[in-house]
Coordinates of C-alpha atoms in Angstrom, one line a residue:
M257 CA 4.6 -23.3 -16.0
A258 CA 2.8 -25.1 -18.9
D259 CA -0.6 -26.6 -18.3
R260 CA -0.8 -30.4 -18.6
K261 CA -2.3 -31.9 -21.9
A262 CA -2.6 -28.5 -23.5
P263 CA -3.6 -28.9 -27.2
Q264 CA -1.0 -27.9 -29.8
R265 CA -2.4 -25.7 -32.5
E266 CA -0.8 -23.4 -35.0
L267 CA -2.5 -20.0 -34.9
P268 CA -1.3 -16.6 -36.0
A269 CA 0.2 -14.5 -33.2
D270 CA 1.3 -10.9 -33.0
P271 CA 5.1 -10.9 -33.4
A272 CA 5.5 -7.9 -31.1
S273 CA 3.3 -9.5 -28.5
E274 CA 5.3 -12.7 -28.7
T275 CA 8.6 -10.7 -28.4
W276 CA 7.3 -8.8 -25.3
N277 CA 6.1 -11.9 -23.6
H278 CA 9.3 -13.8 -24.3
L279 CA 11.7 -11.3 -22.9
P280 CA 14.0 -12.7 -20.3
W281 CA 12.3 -10.9 -17.4
R282 CA 14.0 -12.8 -14.7
K283 CA 17.5 -11.7 -16.0
L284 CA 16.2 -8.1 -16.5
E285 CA 14.9 -7.9 -12.9
K286 CA 18.2 -9.3 -11.5
H287 CA 20.3 -6.9 -13.5
T288 CA 18.3 -3.9 -12.4
F289 CA 18.2 -4.9 -8.8
R290 CA 22.0 -5.5 -8.8
L291 CA 22.6 -1.9 -9.9
Q292 CA 20.1 -0.6 -7.4
K293 CA 21.9 -2.5 -4.6
R294 CA 25.2 -0.9 -5.7
I295 CA 23.6 2.6 -5.7
F296 CA 22.2 1.9 -2.2
R297 CA 25.6 0.9 -0.8
A298 CA 27.5 3.7 -2.5
S299 CA 25.0 6.2 -1.0
Q300 CA 25.5 4.6 2.4
R301 CA 29.3 5.2 2.0
G302 CA 28.6 8.8 1.0
N303 CA 30.3 8.3 -2.4
T304 CA 28.1 10.7 -4.4
R305 CA 30.2 10.4 -7.6
A306 CA 29.7 6.6 -7.7
V307 CA 26.0 7.0 -7.0
H308 CA 25.6 9.4 -10.0
K309 CA 27.6 7.1 -12.3
L310 CA 25.6 4.0 -11.3
Q311 CA 22.3 5.9 -11.7
K312 CA 23.3 6.9 -15.3
L313 CA 24.3 3.3 -16.0
L314 CA 21.0 2.0 -14.7
M315 CA 18.8 4.5 -16.7
K316 CA 20.6 3.8 -19.9
S317 CA 20.3 0.0 -19.5
E318 CA 17.6 -1.7 -21.5
A319 CA 16.6 -3.9 -18.6
A320 CA 15.6 -0.9 -16.4
R321 CA 13.7 0.8 -19.2
L322 CA 11.7 -2.3 -20.0
I323 CA 10.9 -2.8 -16.3
A324 CA 9.8 0.8 -16.0
V325 CA 7.5 0.4 -19.0
R326 CA 6.0 -2.8 -17.6
R327 CA 5.3 -1.2 -14.3
V328 CA 3.2 1.6 -15.8
T329 CA 1.5 -0.3 -18.5
Q330 CA 0.9 -3.7 -16.9
D331 CA 1.4 -3.6 -13.1
N332 CA -0.1 -0.3 -12.2
R333 CA -3.7 -0.2 -11.1
G334 CA -4.2 3.2 -12.9
K335 CA -2.6 2.0 -16.1
K336 CA -5.9 2.7 -18.0
T337 CA -6.3 6.3 -16.7
A338 CA -5.5 8.7 -19.6
G339 CA -3.4 11.8 -19.3
V340 CA -3.9 14.9 -21.5
D341 CA -3.0 12.9 -24.6
G342 CA -6.0 10.6 -24.1
I343 CA -4.0 7.4 -24.3
K344 CA -5.4 4.7 -22.0
S345 CA -3.7 1.5 -23.1
V346 CA -0.4 0.5 -24.7
S347 CA 0.0 -2.5 -27.0
P348 CA 3.0 -4.8 -26.7
K349 CA 4.5 -3.3 -29.9
Q350 CA 4.1 0.2 -28.5
R351 CA 5.7 -0.9 -25.1
L352 CA 8.8 -1.8 -27.0
V353 CA 8.9 1.5 -28.8
M354 CA 8.2 3.3 -25.5
A355 CA 11.1 1.6 -23.8
Q356 CA 13.4 3.1 -26.5
R357 CA 11.8 6.6 -26.3
I358 CA 12.3 6.9 -22.5
H359 CA 16.1 6.5 -22.9
P360 CA 17.8 9.4 -21.1
K361 CA 19.5 10.7 -24.3
Q362 CA 16.0 11.6 -25.6
W363 CA 15.1 13.6 -22.5
V364 CA 16.9 16.8 -23.6
K365 CA 14.8 16.8 -26.8
T366 CA 11.5 16.1 -25.0
S367 CA 9.5 18.7 -23.1
S368 CA 7.2 17.5 -20.3
K369 CA 3.4 17.7 -21.0
P370 CA 1.0 19.1 -18.4
V371 CA -0.8 16.7 -16.1
R372 CA -4.6 16.2 -16.2
R373 CA -6.2 17.5 -13.0
I374 CA -9.2 15.6 -11.6
Y375 CA -10.7 15.7 -8.2
I376 CA -11.5 12.6 -6.1
P377 CA -13.5 12.6 -2.8
K378 CA -11.7 12.0 0.4
P379 CA -13.0 8.9 2.2
G380 CA -15.8 9.8 4.6
K381 CA -15.5 13.5 4.0
D382 CA -17.1 16.2 1.8
E383 CA -13.7 17.5 0.7
K384 CA -12.1 16.5 -2.6
R385 CA -8.4 15.8 -3.3
P386 CA -6.8 17.2 -6.4
L387 CA -5.1 14.4 -8.4
G388 CA -2.7 15.1 -11.3
I389 CA -2.5 12.4 -14.0
P390 CA 0.6 12.5 -16.2
T391 CA 0.6 11.0 -19.7
I392 CA 1.6 7.3 -20.0
F393 CA 4.9 8.4 -21.6
E394 CA 5.7 10.7 -18.7
R395 CA 4.8 8.0 -16.2
G396 CA 7.3 5.7 -17.9
R397 CA 10.1 8.3 -17.6
Q398 CA 9.2 8.9 -14.0
A399 CA 9.2 5.2 -13.2
L400 CA 12.7 5.0 -14.7
A401 CA 13.9 7.9 -12.7
K402 CA 12.4 6.4 -9.5
L403 CA 14.3 3.2 -10.1
A404 CA 17.5 5.1 -10.0
M405 CA 16.7 7.6 -7.3
E406 CA 14.9 5.5 -4.7
P407 CA 17.9 3.4 -3.6
Q408 CA 20.0 6.5 -3.2
W409 CA 17.5 8.1 -0.8
E410 CA 16.5 4.9 1.0
A411 CA 20.1 4.9 2.3
R412 CA 19.6 8.4 3.7
F413 CA 16.0 8.6 4.9
E414 CA 15.5 8.8 8.7
A415 CA 14.6 5.6 10.5
H416 CA 11.2 6.8 11.8
S417 CA 9.8 7.8 8.4
Y418 CA 7.4 5.2 7.2
G419 CA 5.0 6.6 4.5
F420 CA 5.5 5.9 0.8
R421 CA 8.6 3.9 1.4
P422 CA 9.4 0.3 0.2
G423 CA 9.3 -2.3 3.0
R424 CA 7.5 0.0 5.4
S425 CA 3.9 0.3 6.3
C426 CA 1.5 2.1 8.6
H427 CA 1.7 -0.9 11.0
D428 CA 5.4 -0.1 11.4
A429 CA 4.5 3.5 12.3
I430 CA 1.9 2.4 14.9
Q431 CA 4.3 -0.1 16.5
A432 CA 7.0 2.7 16.6
I433 CA 4.4 4.9 18.5
F434 CA 3.7 2.0 20.9
D435 CA 7.5 1.6 21.6
A436 CA 7.8 5.4 22.2
I437 CA 5.1 5.5 25.0
K438 CA 4.8 2.0 26.4
H439 CA 7.1 2.7 29.4
K440 CA 6.1 6.3 30.2
A441 CA 3.2 8.7 29.8
K442 CA 4.0 11.6 27.4
Y443 CA 2.7 14.7 25.8
I444 CA 1.9 14.4 22.1
L445 CA 2.0 16.9 19.2
D446 CA -0.3 15.4 16.6
A447 CA 0.3 17.4 13.5
D448 CA -0.6 17.4 9.8
I449 CA 1.0 19.4 7.0
A450 CA -1.5 21.6 5.0
G451 CA -1.5 20.6 1.3
C452 CA 1.9 19.0 1.4
F453 CA 1.9 17.9 -2.2
D454 CA 0.6 21.2 -3.5
H455 CA 2.8 23.7 -1.7
I456 CA 6.3 22.3 -1.7
S457 CA 8.8 25.0 -2.7
H458 CA 10.4 24.1 -6.1
P459 CA 13.8 25.8 -5.4
A460 CA 14.1 24.2 -2.0
L461 CA 13.3 20.7 -3.4
L462 CA 15.6 21.0 -6.4
Q463 CA 18.4 22.1 -4.1
K464 CA 17.9 19.0 -1.8
L465 CA 17.9 16.5 -4.7
D466 CA 21.7 16.1 -4.9
T467 CA 21.6 14.6 -8.3
Y468 CA 23.3 15.2 -11.7
P469 CA 22.1 17.9 -14.2
T470 CA 20.1 15.7 -16.6
M471 CA 18.0 14.2 -13.8
K472 CA 17.6 17.6 -12.1
Q473 CA 16.4 19.2 -15.3
A474 CA 13.9 16.3 -15.9
I475 CA 12.5 16.7 -12.4
K476 CA 12.3 20.5 -12.8
G477 CA 10.4 19.9 -16.1
W478 CA 7.8 17.6 -14.3
L479 CA 7.4 20.2 -11.5
K480 CA 6.9 23.1 -13.9
A481 CA 4.8 21.3 -16.5
G482 CA 1.5 22.8 -15.4
V483 CA -2.0 21.3 -15.1
L484 CA -4.9 21.1 -17.4
T485 CA -8.3 21.3 -15.7
E486 CA -11.3 20.8 -18.0
G487 CA -9.4 22.4 -20.8
R488 CA -7.9 25.3 -18.9
Y489 CA -4.1 25.4 -18.5
T490 CA -2.6 26.6 -15.2
S491 CA 1.1 27.0 -14.6
T492 CA 2.6 25.4 -11.5
E493 CA 4.9 27.5 -9.4
Q494 CA 4.9 25.2 -6.3
G495 CA 4.1 21.6 -5.3
T496 CA 4.4 18.3 -7.1
P497 CA 1.3 16.6 -8.7
Q498 CA -0.4 14.1 -6.4
G499 CA -0.7 11.2 -8.8
G500 CA 2.6 11.1 -10.5
V501 CA 4.8 8.0 -10.2
I502 CA 7.7 9.9 -8.6
S503 CA 5.7 12.4 -6.5
P504 CA 5.7 10.4 -3.2
L505 CA 9.5 10.1 -3.4
L506 CA 9.9 13.8 -4.0
M507 CA 7.6 14.5 -1.1
N508 CA 9.7 12.3 1.2
I509 CA 12.9 14.0 -0.1
A510 CA 11.4 17.5 0.7
L511 CA 10.5 16.4 4.3
H512 CA 13.8 14.6 4.9
G513 CA 15.7 16.3 7.6
M514 CA 12.8 17.4 9.8
E515 CA 13.5 14.8 12.4
T516 CA 17.3 15.6 12.4
A517 CA 16.6 19.3 12.8
L518 CA 14.2 18.7 15.7
L519 CA 16.6 16.4 17.6
Q520 CA 19.5 18.9 17.2
A521 CA 17.4 21.5 19.0
Y522 CA 17.5 19.5 22.2
K523 CA 20.1 18.2 24.6
V524 CA 20.8 14.5 24.1
K525 CA 18.9 13.4 27.3
E526 CA 15.9 15.6 26.5
R527 CA 15.3 14.7 22.9
P528 CA 11.7 13.9 21.8
Q529 CA 10.6 10.9 19.7
V530 CA 9.3 11.5 16.2
V531 CA 7.2 9.2 14.0
R532 CA 6.3 10.4 10.5
Y533 CA 4.0 8.8 8.0
A534 CA 4.1 10.8 4.8
D535 CA 2.7 14.3 5.8
D536 CA 1.3 13.1 9.1
F537 CA 3.6 13.0 12.1
A538 CA 3.5 12.7 15.9
I539 CA 6.1 14.0 18.4
F540 CA 6.3 12.7 22.0
H541 CA 8.0 14.4 24.9
P542 CA 7.6 13.9 28.7
T543 CA 7.0 17.6 29.3
E544 CA 4.5 20.2 28.0
E545 CA 7.3 22.7 27.4
G546 CA 9.2 20.2 25.4
V547 CA 6.4 19.4 23.0
K548 CA 5.5 23.1 22.5
K549 CA 9.2 23.8 21.7
A550 CA 9.0 20.9 19.1
Q551 CA 6.0 22.6 17.4
T552 CA 8.0 25.9 17.2
V553 CA 11.0 24.2 15.7
V554 CA 9.0 22.2 13.2
E555 CA 7.0 25.2 12.0
S556 CA 10.2 27.2 11.5
W557 CA 11.8 24.3 9.5
L558 CA 8.7 23.8 7.3
R559 CA 8.6 27.4 6.3
E560 CA 12.0 26.9 4.6
I561 CA 10.4 24.5 2.1
G562 CA 7.2 26.5 1.7
L563 CA 5.0 24.4 4.0
E564 CA 3.0 25.0 7.2
L565 CA 1.0 23.0 9.7
K566 CA -2.7 22.6 9.3
P567 CA -4.3 24.3 12.4
S568 CA -7.5 22.1 12.3
K569 CA -5.5 18.9 12.4
T570 CA -2.7 20.0 14.8
R571 CA -3.2 19.6 18.5
I572 CA -1.4 18.9 21.8
S573 CA -2.7 16.2 24.1
H574 CA -1.4 13.7 26.7
T575 CA -1.4 9.9 26.5
L576 CA -2.8 9.3 30.0
T577 CA -4.4 12.4 31.5
P578 CA -6.8 15.0 30.0
Y579 CA -5.1 18.0 28.4
Q580 CA -7.4 20.7 27.0
G581 CA -10.2 18.1 26.9
N582 CA -8.1 15.5 24.9
I583 CA -6.6 12.2 25.8
G584 CA -4.4 10.3 23.4
M585 CA -4.6 10.7 19.6
D586 CA -6.0 9.2 16.4
F587 CA -3.4 8.2 13.8
L588 CA -3.8 6.3 10.6
G589 CA -7.2 5.0 11.7
F590 CA -6.0 3.9 15.1
T591 CA -6.7 5.4 18.6
I592 CA -3.6 5.5 20.8
R593 CA -4.1 6.2 24.5
Q594 CA -3.2 5.0 28.0
S595 CA -5.7 3.9 30.6
P596 CA -5.3 3.7 34.5
V597 CA -5.6 0.1 35.6
G598 CA -5.2 -1.9 38.8
K599 CA -2.1 -3.8 39.8
N600 CA -3.2 -7.0 38.1
R601 CA -3.5 -5.4 34.6
T602 CA -0.9 -2.7 34.8
G603 CA 2.0 -2.5 32.3
T604 CA 5.6 -2.5 33.5
N605 CA 8.7 -0.5 32.7
G606 CA 12.0 -2.0 31.5
H607 CA 12.9 -3.0 35.0
G608 CA 9.6 -4.9 35.7
Q609 CA 8.2 -2.1 38.0
P610 CA 4.4 -1.5 37.7
L611 CA 3.4 1.7 35.9
G612 CA -0.2 1.9 37.0
F613 CA -1.5 2.3 33.4
K614 CA -1.7 0.2 30.2
T615 CA -1.1 1.4 26.7
L616 CA -3.9 0.4 24.4
I617 CA -4.1 0.9 20.6
T618 CA -7.6 0.2 19.1
P619 CA -9.5 1.0 15.8
S620 CA -10.7 4.6 16.0
K621 CA -14.4 5.4 16.3
E622 CA -14.3 7.1 12.9
A623 CA -12.9 3.9 11.3
I624 CA -15.5 1.7 13.0
Q625 CA -18.4 3.9 11.9
G626 CA -16.9 4.1 8.4
Q627 CA -16.8 0.3 8.2
I628 CA -20.4 -0.1 9.4
R629 CA -21.6 2.5 7.0
K630 CA -19.8 0.8 4.1
L631 CA -21.3 -2.6 4.9
G632 CA -24.7 -1.1 5.3
A633 CA -24.5 0.6 1.9
I634 CA -23.6 -2.8 0.4
C635 CA -26.6 -4.5 2.0
K636 CA -28.9 -1.7 0.8
K637 CA -27.4 -1.8 -2.7
C638 CA -27.8 -5.6 -2.9
Q639 CA -31.4 -5.8 -1.9
G640 CA -32.5 -7.4 -5.2
V641 CA -29.6 -9.9 -5.6
S642 CA -29.1 -13.4 -4.3
Q643 CA -27.8 -14.3 -0.9
E644 CA -24.6 -15.7 -2.5
R645 CA -23.9 -12.5 -4.3
L646 CA -24.4 -10.4 -1.2
I647 CA -22.0 -12.6 0.7
R648 CA -19.4 -12.3 -2.1
Q649 CA -19.8 -8.5 -1.9
L650 CA -19.4 -8.3 1.9
N651 CA -16.6 -10.8 2.5
P652 CA -13.7 -8.9 0.9
V653 CA -14.6 -5.8 2.8
I654 CA -14.8 -7.6 6.1
R655 CA -11.6 -9.5 5.5
G656 CA -9.6 -6.5 4.4
W657 CA -10.7 -4.3 7.3
S658 CA -10.2 -7.0 9.9
N659 CA -6.7 -7.8 8.6
Y660 CA -5.7 -4.1 8.8
Y661 CA -6.7 -4.0 12.5
R662 CA -5.6 -7.5 13.5
A663 CA -2.3 -6.3 15.0
V664 CA -3.9 -4.2 17.8
V665 CA -6.6 -4.6 20.6
S666 CA -9.5 -5.3 18.3
K667 CA -11.4 -8.3 19.6
M668 CA -14.3 -6.4 21.2
V669 CA -14.5 -4.1 18.2
F670 CA -14.7 -7.1 15.9
S671 CA -17.6 -8.5 17.9
H672 CA -19.4 -5.2 17.8
C673 CA -19.0 -5.1 14.0
D674 CA -20.3 -8.7 13.7
H675 CA -23.4 -7.7 15.7
A676 CA -24.0 -4.8 13.4
V677 CA -23.6 -7.0 10.3
Y678 CA -26.1 -9.5 11.8
E679 CA -28.7 -6.7 12.2
M680 CA -28.0 -5.6 8.6
T681 CA -28.4 -9.1 7.1
R682 CA -31.6 -9.7 9.2
A683 CA -33.1 -6.5 7.9
W684 CA -32.0 -7.4 4.4
A685 CA -33.8 -10.8 4.7
R686 CA -37.0 -9.2 6.2
R687 CA -37.2 -6.6 3.5
R688 CA -37.2 -9.4 0.9
H689 CA -39.9 -11.4 2.7
P690 CA -42.2 -8.9 4.5
Y691 CA -45.0 -11.5 5.0
K692 CA -42.9 -14.3 6.4
N693 CA -42.3 -14.8 10.1
G694 CA -38.9 -14.8 11.8
F695 CA -38.6 -18.6 12.0
W696 CA -39.1 -19.1 8.3
I697 CA -36.5 -16.4 7.5
K698 CA -34.0 -18.0 9.9
D699 CA -34.4 -21.4 8.3
R700 CA -34.1 -19.9 4.8
Y701 CA -31.0 -17.8 5.3
W702 CA -29.2 -19.1 8.4
K703 CA -27.6 -22.5 9.0
T704 CA -25.9 -23.9 12.1
D705 CA -22.4 -25.3 12.2
E706 CA -20.9 -28.0 14.4
T707 CA -20.6 -25.5 17.3
H708 CA -24.4 -24.7 16.9
K709 CA -23.6 -21.1 15.9
W710 CA -25.8 -19.4 13.3
I711 CA -24.1 -18.8 10.0
F712 CA -25.5 -16.6 7.2
R713 CA -25.0 -18.7 4.2
D714 CA -26.7 -20.3 1.2
Q715 CA -27.4 -24.0 1.0
E716 CA -24.3 -24.8 -1.0
G717 CA -22.7 -21.3 -1.5
P718 CA -20.1 -19.5 0.6
R719 CA -20.6 -18.4 4.2
L720 CA -20.5 -14.9 5.5
R721 CA -17.2 -14.2 7.1
N722 CA -17.2 -12.7 10.6
H723 CA -14.7 -10.0 11.7
S724 CA -14.0 -12.1 14.8
D725 CA -12.8 -15.0 12.6
T726 CA -9.6 -12.9 12.2
V727 CA -7.0 -14.0 14.7
I728 CA -5.2 -11.2 16.6
R729 CA -1.5 -11.3 15.6
R730 CA 1.0 -8.6 16.7
H731 CA 3.1 -6.8 14.2
V732 CA 6.9 -6.8 14.4
K733 CA 8.3 -3.4 13.4
V734 CA 10.9 -3.1 10.7
K735 CA 14.5 -2.9 11.9
G736 CA 15.9 0.7 12.1
N737 CA 17.3 1.7 8.7
A738 CA 16.7 -1.7 7.0
S739 CA 15.7 -1.4 3.3
P740 CA 14.8 -3.9 0.6
Y741 CA 17.8 -2.6 -1.3
D742 CA 20.3 -3.9 1.3
G743 CA 20.1 -7.4 -0.3
N744 CA 19.0 -9.2 2.9
F745 CA 16.5 -11.4 1.1
W746 CA 16.0 -13.8 4.0
Y747 CA 14.9 -10.9 6.3
W748 CA 12.5 -9.4 3.8
S749 CA 11.0 -12.8 2.8
Q750 CA 10.3 -13.5 6.5
R751 CA 8.6 -10.1 6.9
L752 CA 6.5 -10.8 3.8
K753 CA 5.2 -14.0 5.2
Q754 CA 4.2 -12.3 8.5
H755 CA 2.6 -9.2 6.9
P756 CA -0.7 -8.3 8.7
M757 CA -2.5 -7.9 5.3
L758 CA -1.8 -11.4 4.3
Y759 CA -4.6 -13.9 4.8
G760 CA -6.1 -17.2 3.7
K761 CA -4.8 -19.0 0.6
L762 CA -2.3 -16.4 -0.3
A763 CA -0.6 -16.5 3.0
R764 CA -0.3 -20.3 2.9
L765 CA 0.9 -20.2 -0.7
L766 CA 3.7 -17.7 0.2
Q767 CA 4.7 -20.0 3.0
K768 CA 4.8 -23.0 0.7
Q769 CA 6.7 -21.1 -2.0
Q770 CA 9.1 -19.5 0.4
G771 CA 8.1 -16.0 -0.7
K772 CA 9.0 -16.7 -4.4
C773 CA 6.9 -16.4 -7.6
R774 CA 6.2 -19.9 -8.9
W775 CA 6.5 -18.7 -12.5
C776 CA 9.7 -16.5 -12.6
E777 CA 11.1 -17.9 -9.3
L778 CA 12.1 -14.4 -8.1
T779 CA 11.4 -13.3 -4.5
F780 CA 8.4 -11.1 -4.1
R781 CA 9.5 -7.6 -3.3
H782 CA 7.9 -4.2 -2.4
G783 CA 5.5 -2.9 -5.0
D784 CA 4.9 -6.4 -6.5
R785 CA 1.3 -7.2 -7.4
V786 CA 0.7 -10.8 -6.3
E787 CA -2.2 -12.9 -7.7
I788 CA -3.4 -16.5 -7.3
D789 CA -3.7 -18.7 -10.4
H790 CA -4.9 -22.2 -11.0
I791 CA -2.2 -24.7 -12.2
T792 CA -4.9 -26.8 -13.9
P793 CA -7.8 -24.5 -15.0
K794 CA -11.3 -25.1 -13.7
S795 CA -12.4 -25.7 -17.3
E796 CA -10.1 -28.7 -17.4
G797 CA -11.2 -30.1 -14.1
G798 CA -9.0 -28.2 -11.7
G799 CA -10.2 -27.3 -8.3
D800 CA -9.6 -24.7 -5.6
E801 CA -7.5 -26.9 -3.4
L802 CA -4.1 -25.5 -2.4
S803 CA -2.2 -28.1 -4.4
N804 CA -3.7 -26.7 -7.6
L805 CA -3.0 -23.0 -6.8
M806 CA 0.1 -20.9 -7.1
A807 CA 1.1 -17.3 -6.2
I808 CA 2.6 -15.4 -9.1
H809 CA 3.2 -11.8 -10.1
R810 CA 0.5 -10.0 -12.0
H811 CA 2.8 -9.7 -15.1
C812 CA 3.7 -13.3 -14.8
H813 CA 0.0 -14.2 -14.7
D814 CA -0.5 -12.3 -18.0
Q815 CA 2.6 -13.9 -19.5
R816 CA 1.5 -17.4 -18.6
H817 CA -1.9 -17.0 -20.2
A818 CA -0.4 -15.3 -23.2
R819 CA 1.8 -18.3 -23.8
K820 CA -1.1 -20.6 -23.3
A821 CA -3.0 -18.7 -26.0
Q822 CA -0.1 -18.9 -28.4
I823 CA -0.1 -22.7 -28.3
G824 CA -3.7 -22.8 -29.3
I825 CA -6.1 -22.6 -26.4
H826 CA -8.5 -20.1 -27.8
D827 CA -11.9 -21.4 -26.9
K828 CA -14.2 -19.6 -24.5
D829 CA -13.3 -21.8 -21.6
A830 CA -9.6 -20.9 -21.8
R831 CA -10.0 -17.2 -21.3
I832 CA -7.6 -15.4 -19.1
E833 CA -8.8 -15.9 -15.5
E834 CA -9.4 -13.2 -13.1
P835 CA -7.3 -13.5 -9.9
D836 CA -8.9 -15.2 -6.9
E837 CA -7.0 -13.0 -4.5
G838 CA -4.5 -10.3 -5.1
I839 CA -2.2 -8.3 -3.0
T840 CA -0.1 -5.2 -3.7
F841 CA 1.6 -4.0 -0.6
T842 CA 1.3 -0.2 -0.4
S843 CA 1.9 1.7 2.8
G844 CA -1.1 3.4 3.7
S845 CA -4.4 2.1 2.7
E846 CA -6.8 0.9 5.3
G847 CA -7.7 -2.7 4.6
G848 CA -7.1 -3.7 1.1
Q849 CA -10.9 -3.9 0.4
E850 CA -10.2 -3.6 -3.3
G851 CA -8.6 -7.0 -3.4
V852 CA -5.1 -5.7 -4.2
I853 CA -2.6 -4.7 -1.5
H854 CA 1.1 -3.5 -1.9
L855 CA 3.7 -5.9 -0.6
A856 CA 5.9 -4.0 1.9

């Protein structure tokens, strides 16, 4: 949407850039999604021949190829991470060339390059996770393949699988666990698969793909491409690189069928309940024998695809009573357990009869300690900066963590974290002024609001956000086998507005815009990166009021400012703005502290 009173100037522009920015993206998105919806429905019907024909049609279409290139070169957060070829960025002209080169007819002539292996630390642990970075060209090919394969498998995946899937998040998995145990105390098998990405059997995975030869050959090439670690090449005989665009989908395909195999091992009335999030899963059964049998069945099934359970992270416990010294479980940063209570606080079963216990889901001790350590590190790092800058460093971390845990019993935990933050900020202020007394420090750094509460804030700057400012709001689990590819836009737009990771301005803007991008007018969907932009820039007198803000896709944000530059706004005040808030909904990360969250 063009800015008001924008000066018209004739300045030279890159023709390729102008071509890329003026592509009819709305039509391309609609055409691609229409084919994906047809693939999804054909897969639901079990019409494999139609699925393969539609997949070939989608991958040959220019619309899908351009969208795949845009996702890996513009939308992806790791777009500037180089593979073995050293390429970090792709110009608009090169994007157009890349869209032609990833055409499936070129795949037979192209051999897959090895991935670059790097190691990243696991949060709060001394261990490191191996990450495989494909080249930008291979990422484009994988993104195109994922566009075609994901709808096919979304129609097949089991209902209680939540990790790395569009439209599903860890909050859905936690709610599924609550639904499984809220009416009855049960035994739990809390399990984790050892090195899931690195040990998947290639023959078993390729056999399960159920795809046509060209696609199968391409995926085999990515699996067998090998890795390059500090200049040393190593062949890959098993596993899929953790870091590839298509790797999470391949991992879910490999694990597909575990729940079905488990349920078939029991009589109908004795079947356990399974909740899986990526390679972590929990199995619930009323009896100890039932849950031990489940462990045996799962271990046997995993051996067929080259995987095994991790002993250090696999245990059996009970939701209500101690079992081998354990009660309940920790899952995705939450503690799930049941506590005996009196008749006035007890939960009830489906018939309204008291149970004598209450099911409580709270932030785990490890998650609380990690949050306090992270906030303490920020205060220590920001000792020499202004109060305003310290507040701007703390607020996103507090907001993201609080929003992640807002759907469970967290009020007391939030108050505990707020007290810890108060002690940190008081220590921060006293270190800055060792010779001032407490009253002087209080008057300098704390103000009172209308409720006479102390607020850590500068005279005219932002205030420090409290964890307890976040209102507890229960999460509604996704319906059974519902998928964003089923075409039910109303249902998914409503879920988007109620997502637990949405907050503040962005949540209100999505309500106002009915879940649609203000620039391209398409409904926000899974994997979309959403940013806030000013209608009238601050340099032209625009403010931060809601009427002057709009929620748009990240690529639409880039396109809008590129068009503004083409009509002649090239002075320093008209630079491309950084987003005020951004969200990219991805299942799985705790909190969105980085400012970007995946819409699911």
